[in-house]
Short mmCIF file of C-alpha atoms in Angstrom, two decimals:
data_model
loop_
_atom_site.label_atom_id
_atom_site.label_comp_id
_atom_site.label_asym_id
_atom_site.label_seq_id
_atom_site.Cartn_x
_atom_site.Cartn_y
_atom_site.Cartn_z
CA UNK A 1 0.00 0.00 0.00
CA UNK A 2 1.39 3.41 -0.95
CA UNK A 3 1.25 5.91 1.90
CA UNK A 4 1.18 9.52 0.71
CA UNK A 5 2.80 12.42 2.49
CA UNK A 6 0.53 13.79 5.23
CA UNK A 7 -1.49 10.56 5.44
CA UNK A 8 -0.84 7.75 7.91
CA UNK A 9 -3.17 5.53 5.81
CA UNK A 10 -4.57 6.69 2.44
CA UNK A 11 -8.25 6.31 1.64
CA UNK A 12 -9.21 2.68 1.02
CA UNK A 13 -12.21 0.36 1.08
CA UNK A 14 -13.13 -0.90 4.56
CA UNK A 15 -16.22 -1.86 6.50
CA UNK A 16 -17.22 0.51 9.27
CA UNK A 17 -19.89 -0.83 11.61
CA UNK A 18 -20.74 -3.42 8.96
CA UNK A 19 -21.13 -0.99 6.05
CA UNK A 20 -18.69 -1.06 3.12
CA UNK A 21 -17.25 2.43 2.59
CA UNK A 22 -13.96 4.29 2.18
CA UNK A 23 -11.86 5.48 5.12
CA UNK A 24 -8.45 6.95 5.84
CA UNK A 25 -6.24 7.99 8.77
CA UNK A 26 -4.76 11.44 8.21
CA UNK A 27 -1.26 12.42 9.24
CA UNK A 28 -2.59 14.63 12.03
CA UNK A 29 -4.41 11.69 13.63
CA UNK A 30 -7.96 11.95 12.31
CA UNK A 31 -10.02 8.92 11.24
CA UNK A 32 -12.30 9.87 8.34
CA UNK A 33 -14.98 7.84 6.58
CA UNK A 34 -18.44 8.11 4.98
CA UNK A 35 -21.55 6.62 6.51
CA UNK A 36 -24.32 4.86 4.61
CA UNK A 37 -26.83 7.22 3.00
CA UNK A 38 -29.83 7.92 5.24
CA UNK A 39 -32.38 7.91 2.38
CA UNK A 40 -32.38 7.33 -1.36
CA UNK A 41 -30.86 10.19 -3.27
CA UNK A 42 -29.11 11.73 -0.28
CA UNK A 43 -25.29 11.84 -0.19
CA UNK A 44 -23.38 9.85 2.39
CA UNK A 45 -22.59 11.69 5.61
CA UNK A 46 -18.92 12.29 6.32
CA UNK A 47 -17.72 11.21 9.76
CA UNK A 48 -14.45 11.71 11.57
CA UNK A 49 -12.80 10.88 14.89
CA UNK A 50 -9.90 12.80 16.39
CA UNK A 51 -7.44 10.37 18.00
CA UNK A 52 -6.25 13.09 20.37
CA UNK A 53 -9.64 14.41 21.50
CA UNK A 54 -12.05 11.48 21.14
CA UNK A 55 -10.33 8.07 20.93
CA UNK A 56 -9.90 6.24 24.24
CA UNK A 57 -8.25 3.09 22.90
CA UNK A 58 -8.14 0.46 20.19
CA UNK A 59 -8.38 -3.35 20.26
CA UNK A 60 -7.89 -5.98 17.55
CA UNK A 61 -10.54 -8.72 17.61
CA UNK A 62 -9.81 -11.14 14.79
CA UNK A 63 -10.25 -9.25 11.53
CA UNK A 64 -12.02 -6.40 13.30
CA UNK A 65 -10.53 -3.27 14.87
CA UNK A 66 -12.65 -1.84 17.68
CA UNK A 67 -12.05 1.87 18.25
CA UNK A 68 -13.39 2.98 21.61
CA UNK A 69 -14.29 6.66 21.65
CA UNK A 70 -15.93 9.44 23.65
CA UNK A 71 -17.67 11.47 20.95
CA UNK A 72 -19.36 14.84 20.99
CA UNK A 73 -23.04 14.85 20.06
CA UNK A 74 -25.87 17.34 19.98
CA UNK A 75 -28.43 17.18 22.79
CA UNK A 76 -31.69 18.30 21.18
CA UNK A 77 -33.64 18.01 24.43
CA UNK A 78 -31.61 20.58 26.32
CA UNK A 79 -33.60 23.55 27.63
CA UNK A 80 -32.59 26.85 26.11
CA UNK A 81 -31.43 25.43 22.78
CA UNK A 82 -29.16 22.68 21.49
CA UNK A 83 -26.17 21.71 23.63
CA UNK A 84 -23.14 19.58 22.79
CA UNK A 85 -22.58 16.59 25.06
CA UNK A 86 -20.11 13.67 25.04
CA UNK A 87 -21.14 10.01 24.90
CA UNK A 88 -19.30 6.66 24.79
CA UNK A 89 -19.46 4.91 21.42
CA UNK A 90 -17.52 2.09 19.75
CA UNK A 91 -16.69 1.98 16.04
CA UNK A 92 -15.79 -1.30 14.32
CA UNK A 93 -13.39 -1.08 11.37
CA UNK A 94 -12.87 -4.17 9.15
CA UNK A 95 -10.11 -3.76 6.54
CA UNK A 96 -10.44 -6.15 3.59
CA UNK A 97 -7.05 -7.87 3.98
CA UNK A 98 -4.87 -9.13 6.82
CA UNK A 99 -2.00 -6.83 5.80
CA UNK A 100 -4.32 -3.83 5.77
CA UNK A 101 -5.73 -4.81 9.18
CA UNK A 102 -2.24 -4.95 10.68
CA UNK A 103 -1.35 -1.55 9.16
CA UNK A 104 -4.49 0.09 10.56
CA UNK A 105 -3.79 -1.33 14.04
CA UNK A 106 -0.17 -0.16 14.02
CA UNK A 107 -0.91 3.33 12.71
CA UNK A 108 -3.81 4.03 15.09
CA UNK A 109 -1.75 2.78 18.04
CA UNK A 110 1.20 4.93 16.93
CA UNK A 111 -1.09 7.98 17.04
CA UNK A 112 -2.23 7.07 20.55
CA UNK A 113 1.33 6.37 21.73
CA UNK A 114 2.54 9.72 20.41
CA UNK A 115 0.17 11.41 22.90
CA UNK A 116 1.55 9.50 25.94
CA UNK A 117 4.46 10.47 28.18
CA UNK A 118 7.92 9.64 26.84
CA UNK A 119 10.17 10.19 29.88
CA UNK A 120 10.22 11.06 33.55
CA UNK A 121 8.61 14.46 34.26
CA UNK A 122 7.14 14.61 30.73
CA UNK A 123 3.60 14.71 32.16
CA UNK A 124 4.65 17.62 34.37
CA UNK A 125 5.95 19.52 31.34
CA UNK A 126 2.74 18.86 29.40
CA UNK A 127 0.47 19.95 32.26
CA UNK A 128 2.46 23.14 32.87
CA UNK A 129 2.06 24.28 29.24
CA UNK A 130 -1.32 22.77 28.28
CA UNK A 131 -4.09 25.03 26.92
CA UNK A 132 -6.69 23.94 29.48
CA UNK A 133 -9.51 25.82 27.74
CA UNK A 134 -9.62 23.01 25.13
CA UNK A 135 -10.28 20.20 27.64
CA UNK A 136 -12.97 19.20 30.12
CA UNK A 137 -10.45 17.42 32.35
CA UNK A 138 -7.30 15.29 32.48
CA UNK A 139 -7.33 11.49 32.95
CA UNK A 140 -4.05 9.61 33.46
CA UNK A 141 -3.72 5.96 32.41
CA UNK A 142 -0.88 5.20 34.78
CA UNK A 143 0.19 4.70 38.33
CA UNK A 144 0.15 7.45 40.94
CA UNK A 145 3.48 8.84 39.67
CA UNK A 146 2.10 10.35 36.46
CA UNK A 147 -0.88 11.85 38.31
CA UNK A 148 1.55 13.45 40.76
CA UNK A 149 3.50 14.90 37.82
CA UNK A 150 0.30 16.36 36.36
CA UNK A 151 -0.66 17.96 39.68
CA UNK A 152 2.84 19.41 40.07
CA UNK A 153 2.72 20.75 36.52
CA UNK A 154 -0.60 22.49 37.17
CA UNK A 155 0.71 23.97 40.42
CA UNK A 156 3.79 25.41 38.69
CA UNK A 157 1.70 27.53 36.32
CA UNK A 158 1.17 31.23 36.94
CA UNK A 159 -2.58 30.55 36.72
CA UNK A 160 -2.26 27.62 39.16
CA UNK A 161 -5.24 28.68 41.28
CA UNK A 162 -7.63 28.17 38.33
CA UNK A 163 -5.62 25.37 36.66
CA UNK A 164 -5.80 23.11 39.73
CA UNK A 165 -9.61 23.25 39.51
CA UNK A 166 -9.38 21.21 36.27
CA UNK A 167 -11.00 17.82 37.05
CA UNK A 168 -8.40 15.04 37.30
CA UNK A 169 -8.84 11.29 37.02
CA UNK A 170 -6.77 8.12 36.91
CA UNK A 171 -7.18 4.73 35.24
CA UNK A 172 -4.88 2.64 37.43
CA UNK A 173 -1.94 0.82 35.77
CA UNK A 174 0.81 0.89 38.44
CA UNK A 175 2.93 -1.82 40.04
CA UNK A 176 4.69 -2.36 43.30
CA UNK A 177 7.34 0.34 42.98
CA UNK A 178 10.55 -1.05 44.45
CA UNK A 179 10.00 -4.44 42.81
CA UNK A 180 9.42 -2.71 39.48
CA UNK A 181 12.62 -0.63 39.86
CA UNK A 182 15.05 -3.27 41.10
CA UNK A 183 13.78 -6.08 38.86
CA UNK A 184 15.09 -4.22 35.80
CA UNK A 185 18.25 -6.35 36.05
CA UNK A 186 16.05 -9.36 35.15
CA UNK A 187 14.30 -7.67 32.22
CA UNK A 188 15.45 -10.51 29.95
CA UNK A 189 12.84 -12.66 31.73
CA UNK A 190 9.97 -10.57 30.34
CA UNK A 191 6.94 -9.77 32.49
CA UNK A 192 7.65 -12.79 34.73
CA UNK A 193 10.58 -10.81 36.21
CA UNK A 194 8.10 -9.02 38.48
CA UNK A 195 6.73 -12.22 39.98
CA UNK A 196 10.24 -13.69 40.31
CA UNK A 197 11.72 -10.65 42.04
CA UNK A 198 8.66 -10.18 44.25
CA UNK A 199 9.18 -13.76 45.52
CA UNK A 200 12.86 -13.04 46.22
CA UNK A 201 11.95 -9.91 48.20
CA UNK A 202 9.28 -11.73 50.21
CA UNK A 203 11.73 -14.51 51.11
CA UNK A 204 14.44 -12.01 52.03
CA UNK A 205 12.63 -8.93 53.35
CA UNK A 206 14.86 -5.94 54.03
CA UNK A 207 14.53 -3.86 57.16
CA UNK A 208 15.42 -0.16 57.23
CA UNK A 209 16.08 2.11 60.17
CA UNK A 210 14.28 5.43 60.23
CA UNK A 211 11.50 7.47 61.81
CA UNK A 212 8.07 8.66 60.73
CA UNK A 213 6.82 11.96 62.17
CA UNK A 214 3.17 12.88 61.62
CA UNK A 215 0.36 15.21 62.69
CA UNK A 216 -2.73 13.06 63.29
CA UNK A 217 -6.17 14.15 62.21
CA UNK A 218 -8.81 14.48 64.95
CA UNK A 219 -9.69 11.08 66.39
CA UNK A 220 -6.29 9.48 65.63
CA UNK A 221 -4.17 11.05 68.36
CA UNK A 222 -3.45 7.68 70.00
CA UNK A 223 -1.11 6.54 67.24
CA UNK A 224 2.64 6.86 67.89
CA UNK A 225 4.18 8.95 70.67
CA UNK A 226 4.40 12.69 71.24
CA UNK A 227 7.62 14.37 70.06
CA UNK A 228 9.19 17.83 69.79
CA UNK A 229 12.12 16.72 67.62
CA UNK A 230 10.38 18.18 64.60
CA UNK A 231 12.20 21.47 65.19
CA UNK A 232 15.38 20.00 63.69
CA UNK A 233 13.67 19.95 60.27
CA UNK A 234 12.46 23.54 60.48
CA UNK A 235 14.15 26.89 59.98
CA UNK A 236 16.99 25.59 57.82
CA UNK A 237 16.50 28.15 55.02
CA UNK A 238 19.05 30.93 54.75
CA UNK A 239 18.13 34.42 53.51
CA UNK A 240 18.84 33.58 49.85
CA UNK A 241 16.73 30.41 49.97
CA UNK A 242 13.85 32.26 51.64
CA UNK A 243 13.94 34.92 48.91
CA UNK A 244 13.71 32.16 46.30
CA UNK A 245 10.70 30.68 48.09
CA UNK A 246 8.98 34.08 48.25
CA UNK A 247 9.65 34.65 44.53
CA UNK A 248 8.33 31.18 43.72
CA UNK A 249 5.04 31.90 45.48
CA UNK A 250 4.49 34.90 43.21
CA UNK A 251 4.52 32.74 40.07
CA UNK A 252 3.08 29.36 41.13
CA UNK A 253 1.64 27.39 44.03
CA UNK A 254 3.86 27.75 47.09
CA UNK A 255 2.32 25.13 49.35
CA UNK A 256 -0.35 25.38 52.05
CA UNK A 257 -0.20 28.35 54.38
CA UNK A 258 0.44 26.49 57.62
CA UNK A 259 2.92 26.75 60.50
CA UNK A 260 4.26 23.23 60.96
CA UNK A 261 6.06 24.02 64.21
CA UNK A 262 2.77 24.98 65.87
CA UNK A 263 1.20 21.55 65.22
CA UNK A 264 1.10 18.60 67.62
CA UNK A 265 3.55 16.07 66.16
CA UNK A 266 3.84 12.37 66.98
CA UNK A 267 6.37 9.77 65.79
CA UNK A 268 6.85 6.07 65.04
CA UNK A 269 10.32 4.51 65.16
CA UNK A 270 11.70 1.92 62.76
CA UNK A 271 12.94 -0.46 61.67
CA UNK A 272 10.55 -0.61 58.72
CA UNK A 273 9.96 -3.40 56.20
CA UNK A 274 9.35 -1.63 52.90
CA UNK A 275 6.20 0.34 53.86
CA UNK A 276 5.24 -2.07 56.65
CA UNK A 277 5.87 -1.21 60.31
CA UNK A 278 7.32 -3.48 62.94
CA UNK A 279 5.41 -4.52 66.07
CA UNK A 280 2.17 -4.73 64.07
CA UNK A 281 0.58 -8.15 63.36
CA UNK A 282 1.48 -9.32 59.82
CA UNK A 283 -2.06 -9.33 58.47
CA UNK A 284 -2.67 -5.81 59.78
CA UNK A 285 0.55 -4.14 58.63
CA UNK A 286 -0.60 -2.79 55.27
CA UNK A 287 -4.11 -1.62 56.23
CA UNK A 288 -2.82 -0.16 59.55
CA UNK A 289 -0.23 2.04 57.86
CA UNK A 290 -2.46 3.11 54.98
CA UNK A 291 -5.30 3.90 57.38
CA UNK A 292 -2.96 5.95 59.56
CA UNK A 293 -1.44 7.88 56.62
CA UNK A 294 -4.91 8.68 55.27
CA UNK A 295 -5.69 10.26 58.66
CA UNK A 296 -2.84 12.77 58.99
CA UNK A 297 -2.46 16.48 58.25
CA UNK A 298 1.29 16.24 57.56
CA UNK A 299 4.16 13.79 57.91
CA UNK A 300 7.94 13.65 57.58
CA UNK A 301 9.75 10.44 56.69
CA UNK A 302 13.32 10.34 57.96
CA UNK A 303 14.88 7.38 56.11
CA UNK A 304 17.78 5.41 57.55
CA UNK A 305 20.19 2.70 56.50
CA UNK A 306 19.55 -0.99 55.96
CA UNK A 307 19.46 -3.09 59.14
CA UNK A 308 22.57 -5.31 59.21
CA UNK A 309 24.28 -3.27 56.49
CA UNK A 310 24.78 0.35 57.61
CA UNK A 311 26.58 1.18 54.36
CA UNK A 312 23.39 0.58 52.34
CA UNK A 313 20.47 3.02 52.08
CA UNK A 314 17.06 2.60 50.52
CA UNK A 315 15.10 3.98 47.57
CA UNK A 316 12.53 6.77 47.94
CA UNK A 317 9.97 6.68 45.16
CA UNK A 318 6.44 7.73 44.25
CA UNK A 319 4.73 4.73 42.64
CA UNK A 320 7.81 3.71 40.65
CA UNK A 321 9.11 7.22 39.94
CA UNK A 322 12.46 7.35 41.76
CA UNK A 323 12.98 10.48 43.87
CA UNK A 324 16.20 9.54 45.68
CA UNK A 325 18.58 6.58 46.11
CA UNK A 326 20.67 5.83 49.18
CA UNK A 327 24.29 4.74 48.92
CA UNK A 328 24.70 1.13 47.80
CA UNK A 329 21.30 0.90 46.04
CA UNK A 330 20.55 -0.02 42.43
CA UNK A 331 21.86 2.72 40.08
CA UNK A 332 23.12 4.81 43.00
CA UNK A 333 24.73 8.03 41.80
CA UNK A 334 22.14 8.69 39.11
CA UNK A 335 20.96 12.31 38.92
CA UNK A 336 17.70 11.90 40.84
CA UNK A 337 15.28 14.64 41.86
CA UNK A 338 16.47 14.90 45.47
CA UNK A 339 19.09 13.59 47.85
CA UNK A 340 18.45 10.65 50.17
CA UNK A 341 17.10 12.34 53.28
CA UNK A 342 13.94 13.53 55.08
CA UNK A 343 10.80 13.88 52.95
CA UNK A 344 8.04 16.23 54.10
CA UNK A 345 4.42 15.91 52.94
CA UNK A 346 1.69 18.37 53.97
CA UNK A 347 -1.99 17.78 53.18
CA UNK A 348 -3.78 20.63 51.40
CA UNK A 349 -7.34 19.39 51.68
CA UNK A 350 -9.67 20.17 48.79
CA UNK A 351 -6.95 21.69 46.60
CA UNK A 352 -7.69 19.65 43.45
CA UNK A 353 -10.85 18.31 41.77
CA UNK A 354 -11.05 14.60 40.95
CA UNK A 355 -13.25 12.51 38.67
CA UNK A 356 -14.95 9.68 40.58
CA UNK A 357 -17.57 7.05 39.70
CA UNK A 358 -21.12 7.68 40.86
#
């Protein structure tokens, strides 16, 4: 098949939703075809789908290609005149040969892939420069890391206070972070590397020294023990750093307006097993920690070294996105986002707007 300049797939005969017609995929990612005539003597109606704005995904089912879309339609029953609304709709394309079917699948998927993130912090760059007036919201097909990048990108805009009101959503596709990172050395095993390395880590769990400081939400004050050691993390900015912070707040989100030193802090001592705490029954470790962290106003993680090997640190990551690596870890010395040390998180309740199922 000859592909002309500016066309991913030139116009050819295919079946669309069971009707034989002509269709093409343009170079700018638009599927175009003609629908069956509605009545005798009337011309066929031209239809199109924008891969960027309307296509959610594509799946090959035998000789058929199912394009899943979220299309804009006219609501004739809207009070006060016609109104455009979006509805889910699937379109079934059936090329007339196996070679043509493979080409359509590859080209449509290439268009979709070209819209996805290509590197670490790419989502942050996109969100910081995106023309939000063209979109109803942002949905990430990813783990938490990409969603965090999007939020950070929105908060670094000069119009952050309106940008962060853009509805956000996530279609979960993340993995256990440290297993995903460290199992890269077994990538030759394919996807089974994750199961293999997860088994190795379960058999030989690592313990890390460290402390977790947190401000409990009302009703959760019994967790941990009271502490005033939090002062060692505060007031470390010199005059130049403080000026940079003040300048930053003039151009983007500068964090919640809260005095951390005035809060009632509590702490939990390590050692820790990944994200699981010691002295908690095995079956309760994960839900206990997650429940506690969902019920805090702020927390500071002070990471330590590996128990039994004080020369080895750990890995700090956000759902697979590495933030910092301690000495002796996999790929230590790489230019990560931060150094291996205390991490502070403060809750800014109600800052963003999220999509959620009814």
